[in-house]
CSV table of C-alpha atoms in Angstrom, one decimal:
chain,number,residue,atom,x,y,z
A,1,MET,CA,12.6,-2.4,14.7
A,2,THR,CA,12.3,-6.0,13.4
A,3,ALA,CA,9.3,-7.2,11.8
A,4,ALA,CA,10.3,-11.0,11.7
A,5,GLY,CA,7.3,-12.0,13.7
A,6,TYR,CA,4.9,-10.7,11.0
A,7,ARG,CA,6.2,-13.0,8.4
A,8,SER,CA,4.0,-15.9,9.6
A,9,TRP,CA,0.8,-14.0,9.3
A,10,PRO,CA,-1.5,-14.5,6.2
A,11,GLY,CA,-1.0,-11.8,3.4
A,12,PRO,CA,-3.4,-9.0,4.4
A,13,ALA,CA,-2.6,-9.2,8.0
A,14,ARG,CA,1.2,-9.3,7.3
A,15,VAL,CA,0.9,-6.3,4.8
A,16,MET,CA,-1.0,-4.4,7.4
A,17,ALA,CA,1.5,-5.1,10.2
A,18,LEU,CA,4.6,-4.2,8.1
A,19,ALA,CA,2.9,-1.0,6.9
A,20,VAL,CA,2.0,-0.1,10.6
A,21,ASP,CA,5.5,-0.9,11.7
A,22,ALA,CA,7.1,1.2,8.9
A,23,ALA,CA,4.8,4.2,9.8
A,24,VAL,CA,5.5,4.0,13.5
A,25,SER,CA,9.2,3.6,12.8
A,26,ALA,CA,9.2,6.7,10.5
A,27,ALA,CA,7.4,8.6,13.2
A,28,GLN,CA,9.8,7.7,15.8
A,29,SER,CA,12.5,8.8,13.5
A,30,SER,CA,10.7,12.0,12.5
A,31,ASP,CA,11.0,11.0,8.9
A,32,ALA,CA,8.1,12.8,7.2
A,33,ASP,CA,8.6,11.3,3.7
A,34,ALA,CA,8.7,7.7,5.0
A,35,PHE,CA,5.7,8.3,7.3
A,36,ALA,CA,3.7,9.7,4.2
A,37,ASP,CA,4.7,6.7,2.3
A,38,ALA,CA,3.6,4.3,5.0
A,39,VAL,CA,0.3,6.1,5.5
A,40,ALA,CA,-0.4,5.9,1.8
A,41,ASP,CA,0.3,2.2,1.9
A,42,LEU,CA,-2.2,2.0,4.9
A,43,SER,CA,-4.8,3.8,3.1
A,44,ARG,CA,-5.0,0.8,0.8
A,45,VAL,CA,-5.8,-1.7,3.6
A,46,ASP,CA,-9.2,-2.6,5.0
A,47,ARG,CA,-10.2,0.6,7.0
A,48,GLU,CA,-12.3,-1.2,9.5
A,49,GLN,CA,-9.7,-3.8,10.4
A,50,LEU,CA,-6.9,-1.1,10.5
A,51,ALA,CA,-9.1,0.9,13.0
A,52,VAL,CA,-9.6,-2.1,15.3
A,53,LEU,CA,-6.0,-2.8,15.1
A,54,LEU,CA,-4.7,0.7,15.8
A,55,GLY,CA,-7.3,1.0,18.5
A,56,ALA,CA,-6.2,-2.2,20.2
A,57,VAL,CA,-2.5,-1.2,20.0
A,58,THR,CA,-3.1,2.3,21.3
A,59,ARG,CA,-5.2,1.0,24.1
A,60,ASP,CA,-2.6,-1.5,25.1
A,61,LEU,CA,0.1,1.0,25.2
A,62,LEU,CA,-2.1,3.5,27.2
A,63,GLU,CA,-2.8,0.7,29.7
A,64,ARG,CA,0.8,0.1,30.0
A,65,SER,CA,1.7,3.7,30.5
A,66,HIS,CA,-1.2,4.5,32.8
A,67,PRO,CA,-1.8,1.3,34.8
A,68,ASP,CA,-4.1,3.1,37.2
A,69,GLY,CA,-6.3,4.3,34.5
A,70,LEU,CA,-6.4,7.3,32.2
A,71,ASP,CA,-8.2,10.3,33.4
A,72,ALA,CA,-8.7,13.7,31.7
A,73,ASP,CA,-5.5,15.2,32.9
A,74,ASP,CA,-3.6,12.1,31.7
A,75,ALA,CA,-5.3,12.3,28.3
A,76,GLU,CA,-4.3,15.9,28.0
A,77,GLN,CA,-0.6,15.0,28.9
A,78,VAL,CA,-0.8,12.2,26.1
A,79,LEU,CA,-2.0,14.7,23.5
A,80,GLN,CA,0.4,17.4,24.6
A,81,GLY,CA,3.3,15.0,24.5
A,82,CYS,CA,2.4,13.7,21.1
A,83,THR,CA,1.9,17.1,19.8
A,84,ARG,CA,5.4,18.2,21.1
A,85,SER,CA,6.9,14.9,19.4
A,86,ALA,CA,5.3,15.6,16.1
A,87,ALA,CA,5.0,19.2,15.8
A,88,GLY,CA,8.6,19.7,14.5
A,89,TRP,CA,8.3,17.4,11.6
A,90,TYR,CA,4.7,16.6,10.7
A,91,GLU,CA,3.2,19.5,8.9
A,92,LEU,CA,-0.3,18.0,8.9
A,93,LEU,CA,-0.5,17.9,12.6
A,94,ASP,CA,-4.1,18.6,13.4
A,95,GLY,CA,-5.4,18.8,17.1
A,96,ASP,CA,-8.9,17.5,16.1
A,97,SER,CA,-7.5,14.6,14.3
A,98,LEU,CA,-5.3,13.8,17.3
A,99,VAL,CA,-8.2,13.9,19.7
A,100,ARG,CA,-10.3,11.8,17.5
A,101,ALA,CA,-7.6,9.2,17.2
A,102,LEU,CA,-7.4,9.0,21.0
A,103,THR,CA,-11.1,9.1,21.7
A,104,GLY,CA,-11.7,6.5,19.0
A,105,ALA,CA,-9.0,4.3,20.4
A,106,LEU,CA,-10.7,4.6,23.8
A,107,GLY,CA,-14.2,3.9,22.4
A,108,ILE,CA,-15.6,7.2,23.2
A,109,SER,CA,-17.8,9.1,20.7
A,110,ASP,CA,-20.3,11.8,20.7
A,111,GLN,CA,-23.0,11.5,18.1
A,112,ASP,CA,-23.6,15.2,18.4
A,113,GLU,CA,-20.1,16.3,17.4
A,114,PRO,CA,-19.4,18.1,14.3
A,115,PRO,CA,-18.4,16.2,11.2
A,116,GLN,CA,-15.3,14.0,11.7
A,117,PRO,CA,-11.9,14.9,10.2
A,118,ASP,CA,-10.8,12.8,7.2
A,119,GLY,CA,-10.3,9.1,8.1
A,120,THR,CA,-6.7,9.1,6.8
A,121,ALA,CA,-5.9,12.1,9.0
A,122,VAL,CA,-7.3,10.3,12.1
A,123,MET,CA,-5.4,7.1,11.2
A,124,ALA,CA,-2.1,9.0,10.7
A,125,HIS,CA,-2.6,10.7,14.1
A,126,GLY,CA,-3.3,7.4,15.6
A,127,LEU,CA,0.0,6.2,14.4
A,128,LEU,CA,1.7,9.3,15.9
A,129,LEU,CA,0.0,8.4,19.2
A,130,ILE,CA,1.5,4.9,19.0
A,131,ALA,CA,4.9,6.2,18.2
A,132,ASP,CA,4.8,8.6,21.1
A,133,GLN,CA,3.7,6.0,23.6
A,134,LEU,CA,6.5,3.7,22.5
A,135,LYS,CA,9.1,6.5,23.1
A,136,ILE,CA,8.1,6.5,26.9
A,137,LEU,CA,7.5,2.8,27.4
A,138,PRO,CA,10.1,0.0,27.5
A,139,GLN,CA,8.2,-1.8,24.9
A,140,GLU,CA,8.7,-2.7,21.3
A,141,LEU,CA,5.9,-2.4,18.7
A,142,PRO,CA,6.3,-5.9,17.3
A,143,SER,CA,5.0,-7.6,20.5
A,144,VAL,CA,2.2,-5.2,21.0
A,145,LEU,CA,1.2,-5.4,17.3
A,146,ASP,CA,1.4,-9.1,17.2
A,147,GLY,CA,-1.0,-9.4,20.3
A,148,ALA,CA,-3.4,-7.1,18.7
A,149,LEU,CA,-3.3,-9.0,15.5
A,150,HIS,CA,-4.0,-12.2,17.4
A,151,GLU,CA,-7.0,-10.6,19.0
A,152,LEU,CA,-8.2,-9.3,15.7
A,153,MET,CA,-8.0,-12.6,14.2
A,154,ARG,CA,-9.7,-14.3,17.1
A,155,ALA,CA,-12.5,-11.8,17.1
A,156,GLN,CA,-13.1,-12.5,13.3
A,157,THR,CA,-13.2,-16.2,13.8
A,158,ILE,CA,-15.7,-16.4,16.6
A,159,GLU,CA,-19.0,-17.5,15.4
A,160,LEU,CA,-22.0,-15.8,16.6
A,161,PRO,CA,-25.2,-17.7,17.6
């Protein structure tokens, strides 16, 4: 996976994009050590911006893989597919964190839910979802990530009245 498009981004965005790229590439290769290193790198970036970025990338990929919308059966298939892809190499695979990553990306939350899993665990599982979606789509991460970064930057530069 090439990261050439990320070189033009300002420092923090470039660092985040390269680390996301590294994590997704590691997940696609089932490389637990490289994935752990990339997740550690991502734990040092702005959590809120990273959550927005990963959510945007995940939503984009889900919209591409489910152009007619994502219903409960589709969501279950997404979760099962990701679990099958990661179960053999990712020892920290956790169903609750995977569900939180998916529902968070979709903007679904329930205030009455029990305490959420660790933010790093949810972030890691979000990366697993992205890697799994890319396995089934004829899409490369750089273009989707670049679009999400543009949207994040645009949203941060809009002045509120």
